[in-house]
């Protein structure tokens, strides 16, 4: 495939590639100069040095490998156009090295980037600015690079440190989580609680697989690129691009009902703040967040980002051998939920999937994987909008099931049900004679006979329909959904 639209004549005919979400975020930061001194994706030696010691091959400190994965067929190219998911060309990669990651076996391309245009995708893009578009302050600038809202404690600590440093505040919401829009809205909601002149600039910095120290170092590099002179963080670490300032411990004084430094509170008046688990439990039950903990505006955004479980989108994903009874149980569950009311239910199984989502696909491994990804995509969209998606494919491969779980979990909740009916029973039930044909070699790559079924180790529930009636199996699933709060009990 080649890139044509939106390209100058000198670049027409070049191969194109659409990086994944994490690599697109890295691409945006590279092109904006946020990742300076990096000017492109790293090669094998630089990557190995960064992983081993937090430095590039030339000795420059850098905390995280920034790499680009591509299909093997692109590794022979000299130049590659990188585009966003809508097909807008963003940059040209001048390929300096093609290499294979020894850990993941993924193929990578390295080299400098030539910017074509600024990225224009993602939420709150109008607020996202390049470092060279930000007016530099005359005095100290205190950066807060956060993936979480600021509650009353953090707001008090931030105001105290900013006043002590006589610093302007630069608030950098780090995008790339499950609820980017809610995060930015929650931070905008407390703007009046922040020091005057505070700037809020969302940054597409996804979570990298690094420890807390390196994460702090990476945040310090981002903060420095935007002109910060200090970074507010919970713990100081060595090697940051700007000094880290750790706030004085604060707590809620139950006697006078204010947040303030712990040193100023009588020990028996210290009230512990809500843990993340306690906060999540309140949200899951639909209970109000106490005003002493956070502002009403932030509480409202938290409730939008994490609705009560009985209103939250959910995918119930059945997997099992052909003839295991998964479709029967899935249909029974869909009917039971419709009868109870209160939830919008979509059943992704049977003829609708075969005629539409699966149309044109064969039974090869790649096509079966593609079929599961298609089902997973639709299930994720149903879940995103608060519905219940019930899926019942064979889904024999653990990696593909895990991919669907990740897709759905980014927008809602996911329950995996393994219908573990033994192969012998599945064969005995086989009215169409598919197993017999598979054993005779007439059907290649048939799951359970000539192709493996990888039993899930992460199932939330297992059902053996050789020992359960359909009604009993449906009730087992309903019991789980009720116990976990996704469905209200009768």
GROMACS .gro file of C-alpha atoms in nm:
model
  490
    1UNK     CA    1   0.000   0.000   0.000
    2UNK     CA    2   0.131   0.346  -0.086
    3UNK     CA    3   0.053   0.693   0.036
    4UNK     CA    4  -0.085   0.946  -0.215
    5UNK     CA    5  -0.339   1.186  -0.065
    6UNK     CA    6  -0.188   1.490   0.104
    7UNK     CA    7   0.171   1.412   0.001
    8UNK     CA    8   0.408   1.626  -0.206
    9UNK     CA    9   0.503   1.477  -0.543
   10UNK     CA   10   0.849   1.379  -0.415
   11UNK     CA   11   0.692   1.143  -0.158
   12UNK     CA   12   0.417   0.988  -0.367
   13UNK     CA   13   0.448   0.613  -0.404
   14UNK     CA   14   0.617   0.558  -0.068
   15UNK     CA   15   0.489   0.274   0.151
   16UNK     CA   16   0.273   0.378   0.446
   17UNK     CA   17   0.214   0.248   0.796
   18UNK     CA   18  -0.033   0.339   1.071
   19UNK     CA   19   0.136   0.294   1.410
   20UNK     CA   20  -0.058   0.171   1.711
   21UNK     CA   21  -0.196   0.415   1.972
   22UNK     CA   22   0.113   0.409   2.195
   23UNK     CA   23   0.352   0.461   1.904
   24UNK     CA   24   0.132   0.738   1.761
   25UNK     CA   25   0.159   0.915   2.096
   26UNK     CA   26   0.537   0.874   2.091
   27UNK     CA   27   0.541   1.002   1.732
   28UNK     CA   28   0.350   1.315   1.833
   29UNK     CA   29   0.595   1.384   2.117
   30UNK     CA   30   0.895   1.326   1.891
   31UNK     CA   31   0.761   1.563   1.625
   32UNK     CA   32   0.673   1.827   1.886
   33UNK     CA   33   1.020   1.820   2.042
   34UNK     CA   34   0.888   1.698   2.378
   35UNK     CA   35   1.121   1.396   2.362
   36UNK     CA   36   1.432   1.600   2.295
   37UNK     CA   37   1.714   1.513   2.240
   38UNK     CA   38   1.548   1.227   2.046
   39UNK     CA   39   1.476   1.306   1.681
   40UNK     CA   40   1.335   0.969   1.580
   41UNK     CA   41   1.274   0.610   1.682
   42UNK     CA   42   1.560   0.427   1.851
   43UNK     CA   43   1.770   0.148   1.706
   44UNK     CA   44   1.875  -0.180   1.864
   45UNK     CA   45   2.190  -0.055   2.042
   46UNK     CA   46   2.030   0.260   2.181
   47UNK     CA   47   1.731   0.055   2.297
   48UNK     CA   48   1.950  -0.202   2.471
   49UNK     CA   49   2.150   0.071   2.644
   50UNK     CA   50   1.836   0.252   2.762
   51UNK     CA   51   1.686  -0.068   2.901
   52UNK     CA   52   2.010  -0.167   3.073
   53UNK     CA   53   2.119   0.168   3.216
   54UNK     CA   54   1.882   0.451   3.132
   55UNK     CA   55   2.121   0.610   2.883
   56UNK     CA   56   2.152   0.633   2.506
   57UNK     CA   57   2.455   0.482   2.338
   58UNK     CA   58   2.633   0.821   2.345
   59UNK     CA   59   2.583   0.847   2.721
   60UNK     CA   60   2.289   1.091   2.714
   61UNK     CA   61   2.043   1.012   2.997
   62UNK     CA   62   1.710   0.881   2.867
   63UNK     CA   63   1.468   0.663   3.067
   64UNK     CA   64   1.250   0.473   2.819
   65UNK     CA   65   1.290   0.296   2.483
   66UNK     CA   66   1.097   0.474   2.207
   67UNK     CA   67   1.061   0.227   1.921
   68UNK     CA   68   0.842   0.159   1.616
   69UNK     CA   69   0.708  -0.190   1.538
   70UNK     CA   70   0.621  -0.278   1.177
   71UNK     CA   71   0.536  -0.588   0.975
   72UNK     CA   72   0.840  -0.777   0.851
   73UNK     CA   73   0.761  -0.691   0.489
   74UNK     CA   74   0.834  -0.323   0.560
   75UNK     CA   75   1.184  -0.384   0.695
   76UNK     CA   76   1.345  -0.355   0.351
   77UNK     CA   77   1.214  -0.001   0.292
   78UNK     CA   78   1.439   0.305   0.297
   79UNK     CA   79   1.162   0.555   0.371
   80UNK     CA   80   0.820   0.506   0.526
   81UNK     CA   81   0.523   0.740   0.558
   82UNK     CA   82   0.361   0.728   0.901
   83UNK     CA   83  -0.006   0.823   0.914
   84UNK     CA   84  -0.282   0.856   1.173
   85UNK     CA   85  -0.585   0.620   1.190
   86UNK     CA   86  -0.781   0.849   0.955
   87UNK     CA   87  -0.511   0.817   0.689
   88UNK     CA   88  -0.357   1.163   0.738
   89UNK     CA   89   0.019   1.148   0.671
   90UNK     CA   90   0.215   1.285   0.967
   91UNK     CA   91   0.583   1.214   0.903
   92UNK     CA   92   0.837   1.033   0.690
   93UNK     CA   93   1.074   0.794   0.864
   94UNK     CA   94   1.421   0.783   0.712
   95UNK     CA   95   1.507   0.422   0.788
   96UNK     CA   96   1.851   0.390   0.943
   97UNK     CA   97   1.810   0.038   1.083
   98UNK     CA   98   1.570  -0.255   1.071
   99UNK     CA   99   1.602  -0.486   1.370
  100UNK     CA  100   1.420  -0.758   1.559
  101UNK     CA  101   1.344  -0.723   1.929
  102UNK     CA  102   1.508  -1.021   2.102
  103UNK     CA  103   1.237  -1.032   2.370
  104UNK     CA  104   0.915  -0.993   2.170
  105UNK     CA  105   1.051  -1.096   1.828
  106UNK     CA  106   0.874  -0.791   1.683
  107UNK     CA  107   1.036  -0.618   1.387
  108UNK     CA  108   1.138  -0.254   1.442
  109UNK     CA  109   1.247   0.037   1.227
  110UNK     CA  110   1.473   0.314   1.353
  111UNK     CA  111   1.576   0.649   1.216
  112UNK     CA  112   1.510   1.024   1.212
  113UNK     CA  113   1.170   1.173   1.130
  114UNK     CA  114   1.070   1.440   0.879
  115UNK     CA  115   0.749   1.609   0.993
  116UNK     CA  116   0.474   1.652   0.734
  117UNK     CA  117   0.200   1.804   0.950
  118UNK     CA  118   0.098   1.829   1.313
  119UNK     CA  119  -0.121   1.547   1.442
  120UNK     CA  120  -0.488   1.644   1.469
  121UNK     CA  121  -0.641   1.341   1.636
  122UNK     CA  122  -0.737   1.271   1.995
  123UNK     CA  123  -0.944   1.443   2.264
  124UNK     CA  124  -0.885   1.806   2.365
  125UNK     CA  125  -0.653   1.852   2.070
  126UNK     CA  126  -0.716   2.228   2.069
  127UNK     CA  127  -0.549   2.246   2.412
  128UNK     CA  128  -0.246   2.041   2.314
  129UNK     CA  129   0.049   2.261   2.223
  130UNK     CA  130   0.407   2.216   2.121
  131UNK     CA  131   0.670   2.337   2.368
  132UNK     CA  132   0.772   2.614   2.127
  133UNK     CA  133   0.413   2.744   2.134
  134UNK     CA  134   0.418   2.792   2.512
  135UNK     CA  135   0.525   3.131   2.643
  136UNK     CA  136   0.821   3.088   2.876
  137UNK     CA  137   0.781   3.230   3.226
  138UNK     CA  138   1.028   3.474   3.379
  139UNK     CA  139   1.055   3.290   3.711
  140UNK     CA  140   1.017   2.938   3.850
  141UNK     CA  141   0.759   2.704   3.694
  142UNK     CA  142   0.625   2.411   3.896
  143UNK     CA  143   0.496   2.125   3.678
  144UNK     CA  144   0.242   1.864   3.781
  145UNK     CA  145   0.234   1.575   3.533
  146UNK     CA  146  -0.062   1.363   3.637
  147UNK     CA  147  -0.278   1.074   3.521
  148UNK     CA  148  -0.520   1.131   3.809
  149UNK     CA  149  -0.756   1.411   3.913
  150UNK     CA  150  -0.649   1.652   4.185
  151UNK     CA  151  -0.849   1.604   4.504
  152UNK     CA  152  -0.858   1.842   4.800
  153UNK     CA  153  -0.536   1.706   4.950
  154UNK     CA  154  -0.337   1.741   4.627
  155UNK     CA  155  -0.479   2.087   4.562
  156UNK     CA  156  -0.367   2.205   4.906
  157UNK     CA  157  -0.020   2.057   4.864
  158UNK     CA  158   0.017   2.211   4.519
  159UNK     CA  159  -0.082   2.559   4.638
  160UNK     CA  160   0.159   2.532   4.934
  161UNK     CA  161   0.458   2.431   4.719
  162UNK     CA  162   0.384   2.688   4.447
  163UNK     CA  163   0.365   2.964   4.710
  164UNK     CA  164   0.690   2.849   4.872
  165UNK     CA  165   0.872   2.855   4.536
  166UNK     CA  166   0.688   3.167   4.415
  167UNK     CA  167   0.630   2.964   4.102
  168UNK     CA  168   0.375   2.958   3.824
  169UNK     CA  169   0.197   2.623   3.785
  170UNK     CA  170   0.205   2.411   3.471
  171UNK     CA  171  -0.051   2.129   3.483
  172UNK     CA  172   0.018   1.848   3.235
  173UNK     CA  173  -0.266   1.591   3.213
  174UNK     CA  174  -0.101   1.275   3.078
  175UNK     CA  175  -0.325   1.116   2.816
  176UNK     CA  176  -0.320   0.752   2.716
  177UNK     CA  177  -0.534   0.599   2.989
  178UNK     CA  178  -0.887   0.464   2.986
  179UNK     CA  179  -1.062   0.794   3.058
  180UNK     CA  180  -0.859   1.076   2.905
  181UNK     CA  181  -1.157   1.305   2.850
  182UNK     CA  182  -1.275   1.267   3.211
  183UNK     CA  183  -0.924   1.339   3.340
  184UNK     CA  184  -0.896   1.667   3.149
  185UNK     CA  185  -1.249   1.770   3.243
  186UNK     CA  186  -1.178   1.695   3.610
  187UNK     CA  187  -0.864   1.909   3.603
  188UNK     CA  188  -1.044   2.192   3.424
  189UNK     CA  189  -1.317   2.168   3.688
  190UNK     CA  190  -1.072   2.268   3.966
  191UNK     CA  191  -0.908   2.548   3.772
  192UNK     CA  192  -1.049   2.810   4.009
  193UNK     CA  193  -0.882   2.622   4.298
  194UNK     CA  194  -0.538   2.651   4.135
  195UNK     CA  195  -0.296   2.944   4.159
  196UNK     CA  196  -0.370   3.230   3.922
  197UNK     CA  197  -0.208   3.192   3.581
  198UNK     CA  198  -0.197   2.811   3.590
  199UNK     CA  199  -0.158   2.663   3.241
  200UNK     CA  200  -0.319   2.328   3.153
  201UNK     CA  201  -0.164   2.146   2.856
  202UNK     CA  202  -0.268   1.785   2.785
  203UNK     CA  203   0.023   1.565   2.677
  204UNK     CA  204  -0.022   1.228   2.499
  205UNK     CA  205   0.224   1.038   2.720
  206UNK     CA  206   0.110   0.675   2.739
  207UNK     CA  207   0.212   0.444   3.020
  208UNK     CA  208   0.541   0.274   2.940
  209UNK     CA  209   0.652  -0.054   3.094
  210UNK     CA  210   0.901   0.106   3.333
  211UNK     CA  211   0.941   0.133   3.710
  212UNK     CA  212   0.824   0.431   3.917
  213UNK     CA  213   1.167   0.596   3.923
  214UNK     CA  214   1.202   0.592   3.546
  215UNK     CA  215   0.844   0.711   3.510
  216UNK     CA  216   0.927   1.012   3.725
  217UNK     CA  217   1.240   1.076   3.517
  218UNK     CA  218   1.034   1.058   3.196
  219UNK     CA  219   0.780   1.303   3.337
  220UNK     CA  220   1.064   1.537   3.430
  221UNK     CA  221   1.189   1.535   3.069
  222UNK     CA  222   0.840   1.621   2.946
  223UNK     CA  223   0.805   1.895   3.207
  224UNK     CA  224   1.146   2.041   3.117
  225UNK     CA  225   1.052   2.049   2.747
  226UNK     CA  226   0.755   2.271   2.836
  227UNK     CA  227   0.971   2.511   3.037
  228UNK     CA  228   0.924   2.378   3.388
  229UNK     CA  229   1.199   2.440   3.642
  230UNK     CA  230   1.060   2.197   3.903
  231UNK     CA  231   0.843   1.884   3.906
  232UNK     CA  232   0.601   1.804   4.188
  233UNK     CA  233   0.621   1.431   4.267
  234UNK     CA  234   0.568   1.199   4.563
  235UNK     CA  235   0.930   1.083   4.576
  236UNK     CA  236   1.262   1.231   4.468
  237UNK     CA  237   1.481   1.025   4.234
  238UNK     CA  238   1.824   1.077   4.082
  239UNK     CA  239   1.872   1.173   3.720
  240UNK     CA  240   1.566   1.392   3.661
  241UNK     CA  241   1.581   1.665   3.399
  242UNK     CA  242   1.457   1.923   3.653
  243UNK     CA  243   1.463   1.909   4.033
  244UNK     CA  244   1.181   1.713   4.198
  245UNK     CA  245   0.990   1.881   4.482
  246UNK     CA  246   0.813   1.647   4.723
  247UNK     CA  247   0.518   1.793   4.912
  248UNK     CA  248   0.486   1.802   5.289
  249UNK     CA  249   0.254   1.525   5.418
  250UNK     CA  250  -0.107   1.645   5.447
  251UNK     CA  251  -0.416   1.489   5.603
  252UNK     CA  252  -0.776   1.578   5.680
  253UNK     CA  253  -0.823   1.738   6.021
  254UNK     CA  254  -1.155   1.597   6.139
  255UNK     CA  255  -1.169   1.847   6.425
  256UNK     CA  256  -1.176   2.165   6.215
  257UNK     CA  257  -1.278   1.985   5.893
  258UNK     CA  258  -0.997   2.105   5.667
  259UNK     CA  259  -0.701   1.954   5.486
  260UNK     CA  260  -0.366   2.075   5.615
  261UNK     CA  261  -0.012   1.959   5.696
  262UNK     CA  262  -0.003   1.657   5.926
  263UNK     CA  263   0.242   1.840   6.156
  264UNK     CA  264  -0.037   2.085   6.244
  265UNK     CA  265  -0.299   1.820   6.333
  266UNK     CA  266  -0.352   1.650   6.666
  267UNK     CA  267  -0.284   1.277   6.613
  268UNK     CA  268  -0.634   1.170   6.719
  269UNK     CA  269  -0.790   1.416   6.472
  270UNK     CA  270  -0.615   1.276   6.161
  271UNK     CA  271  -0.869   1.120   5.923
  272UNK     CA  272  -0.727   0.885   5.662
  273UNK     CA  273  -0.800   0.976   5.301
  274UNK     CA  274  -0.989   0.735   5.079
  275UNK     CA  275  -0.773   0.471   4.914
  276UNK     CA  276  -0.818   0.409   4.543
  277UNK     CA  277  -0.994   0.081   4.623
  278UNK     CA  278  -1.237   0.256   4.860
  279UNK     CA  279  -1.304   0.525   4.601
  280UNK     CA  280  -1.370   0.262   4.334
  281UNK     CA  281  -1.608   0.074   4.564
  282UNK     CA  282  -1.814   0.389   4.622
  283UNK     CA  283  -1.832   0.454   4.249
  284UNK     CA  284  -1.917   0.091   4.170
  285UNK     CA  285  -2.211   0.107   4.411
  286UNK     CA  286  -2.322   0.446   4.282
  287UNK     CA  287  -2.273   0.610   4.621
  288UNK     CA  288  -2.168   0.977   4.652
  289UNK     CA  289  -1.804   1.071   4.700
  290UNK     CA  290  -1.771   1.262   5.029
  291UNK     CA  291  -1.723   1.635   4.992
  292UNK     CA  292  -1.434   1.638   5.241
  293UNK     CA  293  -1.234   1.419   5.001
  294UNK     CA  294  -1.284   1.594   4.667
  295UNK     CA  295  -1.477   1.881   4.510
  296UNK     CA  296  -1.829   1.818   4.375
  297UNK     CA  297  -1.715   1.894   4.020
  298UNK     CA  298  -1.441   1.630   4.036
  299UNK     CA  299  -1.680   1.382   4.199
  300UNK     CA  300  -1.921   1.431   3.909
  301UNK     CA  301  -1.647   1.357   3.653
  302UNK     CA  302  -1.540   1.046   3.845
  303UNK     CA  303  -1.898   0.920   3.835
  304UNK     CA  304  -1.912   0.973   3.459
  305UNK     CA  305  -1.581   0.793   3.404
  306UNK     CA  306  -1.674   0.503   3.633
  307UNK     CA  307  -2.054   0.456   3.639
  308UNK     CA  308  -2.215   0.220   3.892
  309UNK     CA  309  -2.167  -0.142   3.793
  310UNK     CA  310  -2.536  -0.197   3.725
  311UNK     CA  311  -2.520   0.080   3.460
  312UNK     CA  312  -2.171   0.012   3.326
  313UNK     CA  313  -2.106  -0.144   2.988
  314UNK     CA  314  -2.021  -0.514   3.004
  315UNK     CA  315  -1.912  -0.791   2.770
  316UNK     CA  316  -1.982  -1.151   2.866
  317UNK     CA  317  -1.754  -1.359   2.643
  318UNK     CA  318  -1.823  -1.733   2.620
  319UNK     CA  319  -1.550  -1.961   2.482
  320UNK     CA  320  -1.550  -2.336   2.430
  321UNK     CA  321  -1.539  -2.618   2.177
  322UNK     CA  322  -1.794  -2.661   1.903
  323UNK     CA  323  -2.092  -2.837   2.059
  324UNK     CA  324  -2.000  -2.735   2.413
  325UNK     CA  325  -2.330  -2.556   2.464
  326UNK     CA  326  -2.193  -2.202   2.475
  327UNK     CA  327  -2.444  -2.066   2.221
  328UNK     CA  328  -2.735  -2.218   2.410
  329UNK     CA  329  -2.619  -2.065   2.738
  330UNK     CA  330  -2.545  -1.730   2.570
  331UNK     CA  331  -2.895  -1.714   2.420
  332UNK     CA  332  -3.047  -1.811   2.753
  333UNK     CA  333  -2.850  -1.539   2.931
  334UNK     CA  334  -2.958  -1.278   2.674
  335UNK     CA  335  -3.323  -1.377   2.719
  336UNK     CA  336  -3.295  -1.371   3.098
  337UNK     CA  337  -3.141  -1.022   3.099
  338UNK     CA  338  -3.407  -0.889   2.861
  339UNK     CA  339  -3.680  -1.037   3.080
  340UNK     CA  340  -3.534  -0.866   3.389
  341UNK     CA  341  -3.514  -0.530   3.212
  342UNK     CA  342  -3.284  -0.242   3.293
  343UNK     CA  343  -3.006  -0.337   3.050
  344UNK     CA  344  -2.967  -0.310   2.673
  345UNK     CA  345  -2.851  -0.652   2.546
  346UNK     CA  346  -2.674  -0.740   2.219
  347UNK     CA  347  -2.617  -1.107   2.132
  348UNK     CA  348  -2.316  -1.149   1.900
  349UNK     CA  349  -2.358  -1.509   1.794
  350UNK     CA  350  -2.518  -1.725   1.529
  351UNK     CA  351  -2.634  -1.624   1.183
  352UNK     CA  352  -2.591  -1.248   1.228
  353UNK     CA  353  -2.220  -1.289   1.300
  354UNK     CA  354  -2.174  -1.548   1.023
  355UNK     CA  355  -2.357  -1.342   0.756
  356UNK     CA  356  -2.215  -1.002   0.844
  357UNK     CA  357  -1.907  -0.988   1.066
  358UNK     CA  358  -1.764  -1.319   0.945
  359UNK     CA  359  -1.864  -1.289   0.579
  360UNK     CA  360  -1.581  -1.385   0.345
  361UNK     CA  361  -1.359  -1.535   0.614
  362UNK     CA  362  -1.216  -1.887   0.593
  363UNK     CA  363  -1.130  -2.123   0.879
  364UNK     CA  364  -0.756  -2.050   0.864
  365UNK     CA  365  -0.591  -1.945   1.189
  366UNK     CA  366  -0.545  -1.586   1.068
  367UNK     CA  367  -0.908  -1.556   0.958
  368UNK     CA  368  -1.036  -1.711   1.281
  369UNK     CA  369  -0.829  -1.459   1.476
  370UNK     CA  370  -0.966  -1.178   1.258
  371UNK     CA  371  -1.320  -1.300   1.325
  372UNK     CA  372  -1.264  -1.284   1.702
  373UNK     CA  373  -1.112  -0.936   1.672
  374UNK     CA  374  -1.417  -0.820   1.474
  375UNK     CA  375  -1.652  -0.959   1.736
  376UNK     CA  376  -1.438  -0.801   2.007
  377UNK     CA  377  -1.446  -0.462   1.834
  378UNK     CA  378  -1.827  -0.464   1.812
  379UNK     CA  379  -1.853  -0.587   2.171
  380UNK     CA  380  -1.626  -0.304   2.285
  381UNK     CA  381  -1.845  -0.048   2.109
  382UNK     CA  382  -2.159  -0.193   2.271
  383UNK     CA  383  -1.979  -0.183   2.607
  384UNK     CA  384  -1.854   0.172   2.551
  385UNK     CA  385  -2.213   0.291   2.528
  386UNK     CA  386  -2.330   0.115   2.841
  387UNK     CA  387  -2.482  -0.197   2.685
  388UNK     CA  388  -2.430  -0.565   2.758
  389UNK     CA  389  -2.262  -0.758   2.475
  390UNK     CA  390  -2.290  -1.137   2.489
  391UNK     CA  391  -2.049  -1.324   2.259
  392UNK     CA  392  -2.015  -1.698   2.202
  393UNK     CA  393  -1.740  -1.782   1.952
  394UNK     CA  394  -1.506  -2.081   1.988
  395UNK     CA  395  -1.214  -1.837   2.035
  396UNK     CA  396  -0.953  -2.112   2.074
  397UNK     CA  397  -0.641  -1.897   2.116
  398UNK     CA  398  -0.545  -1.735   2.445
  399UNK     CA  399  -0.362  -1.442   2.285
  400UNK     CA  400  -0.665  -1.339   2.080
  401UNK     CA  401  -0.897  -1.369   2.380
  402UNK     CA  402  -0.654  -1.151   2.577
  403UNK     CA  403  -0.660  -0.894   2.297
  404UNK     CA  404  -1.041  -0.879   2.314
  405UNK     CA  405  -1.026  -0.847   2.694
  406UNK     CA  406  -0.790  -0.548   2.658
  407UNK     CA  407  -1.013  -0.386   2.395
  408UNK     CA  408  -1.325  -0.417   2.608
  409UNK     CA  409  -1.157  -0.337   2.941
  410UNK     CA  410  -1.044  -0.002   2.802
  411UNK     CA  411  -1.409   0.109   2.785
  412UNK     CA  412  -1.597  -0.110   3.035
  413UNK     CA  413  -1.599  -0.449   3.204
  414UNK     CA  414  -1.526  -0.797   3.071
  415UNK     CA  415  -1.631  -1.141   3.197
  416UNK     CA  416  -1.483  -1.457   3.044
  417UNK     CA  417  -1.692  -1.775   3.072
  418UNK     CA  418  -1.525  -2.103   2.976
  419UNK     CA  419  -1.779  -2.363   2.869
  420UNK     CA  420  -1.557  -2.657   2.956
  421UNK     CA  421  -1.772  -2.944   2.828
  422UNK     CA  422  -1.539  -3.240   2.749
  423UNK     CA  423  -1.448  -3.312   2.388
  424UNK     CA  424  -1.614  -3.656   2.403
  425UNK     CA  425  -1.947  -3.500   2.494
  426UNK     CA  426  -1.912  -3.235   2.223
  427UNK     CA  427  -1.854  -3.508   1.965
  428UNK     CA  428  -2.152  -3.707   2.091
  429UNK     CA  429  -2.379  -3.404   2.044
  430UNK     CA  430  -2.252  -3.326   1.693
  431UNK     CA  431  -2.566  -3.334   1.478
  432UNK     CA  432  -2.389  -3.200   1.167
  433UNK     CA  433  -2.113  -3.459   1.174
  434UNK     CA  434  -1.839  -3.198   1.177
  435UNK     CA  435  -1.617  -3.385   1.421
  436UNK     CA  436  -1.643  -3.704   1.214
  437UNK     CA  437  -1.546  -3.513   0.900
  438UNK     CA  438  -1.255  -3.352   1.087
  439UNK     CA  439  -1.129  -3.689   1.208
  440UNK     CA  440  -1.156  -3.815   0.851
  441UNK     CA  441  -0.939  -3.525   0.734
  442UNK     CA  442  -1.220  -3.361   0.539
  443UNK     CA  443  -1.211  -3.041   0.748
  444UNK     CA  444  -0.859  -2.903   0.804
  445UNK     CA  445  -0.764  -2.705   1.116
  446UNK     CA  446  -1.071  -2.810   1.314
  447UNK     CA  447  -1.053  -2.698   1.676
  448UNK     CA  448  -1.011  -2.987   1.918
  449UNK     CA  449  -0.914  -3.236   1.648
  450UNK     CA  450  -0.653  -3.102   1.406
  451UNK     CA  451  -0.606  -2.761   1.570
  452UNK     CA  452  -0.556  -2.687   1.941
  453UNK     CA  453  -0.799  -2.530   2.185
  454UNK     CA  454  -0.604  -2.336   2.447
  455UNK     CA  455  -0.804  -2.363   2.767
  456UNK     CA  456  -0.827  -2.027   2.945
  457UNK     CA  457  -0.636  -1.983   3.268
  458UNK     CA  458  -0.811  -1.651   3.331
  459UNK     CA  459  -1.177  -1.752   3.310
  460UNK     CA  460  -1.409  -1.580   3.557
  461UNK     CA  461  -1.643  -1.882   3.546
  462UNK     CA  462  -1.627  -2.237   3.410
  463UNK     CA  463  -1.936  -2.436   3.306
  464UNK     CA  464  -1.951  -2.803   3.213
  465UNK     CA  465  -2.283  -2.848   3.035
  466UNK     CA  466  -2.247  -3.227   3.050
  467UNK     CA  467  -2.334  -3.195   3.419
  468UNK     CA  468  -2.558  -2.885   3.405
  469UNK     CA  469  -2.888  -2.824   3.232
  470UNK     CA  470  -2.909  -2.511   3.014
  471UNK     CA  471  -3.122  -2.337   3.280
  472UNK     CA  472  -2.873  -2.426   3.552
  473UNK     CA  473  -2.583  -2.298   3.342
  474UNK     CA  474  -2.760  -1.969   3.271
  475UNK     CA  475  -2.836  -1.932   3.641
  476UNK     CA  476  -2.468  -1.979   3.727
  477UNK     CA  477  -2.377  -1.688   3.499
  478UNK     CA  478  -2.660  -1.474   3.634
  479UNK     CA  479  -2.550  -1.548   3.990
  480UNK     CA  480  -2.201  -1.421   3.906
  481UNK     CA  481  -2.331  -1.104   3.741
  482UNK     CA  482  -2.557  -1.031   4.037
  483UNK     CA  483  -2.287  -1.107   4.296
  484UNK     CA  484  -2.043  -0.872   4.123
  485UNK     CA  485  -2.301  -0.593   4.088
  486UNK     CA  486  -2.348  -0.583   3.710
  487UNK     CA  487  -2.707  -0.704   3.737
  488UNK     CA  488  -2.947  -0.621   4.015
  489UNK     CA  489  -3.096  -0.913   4.203
  490UNK     CA  490  -3.465  -0.987   4.163
   0.00000   0.00000   0.00000
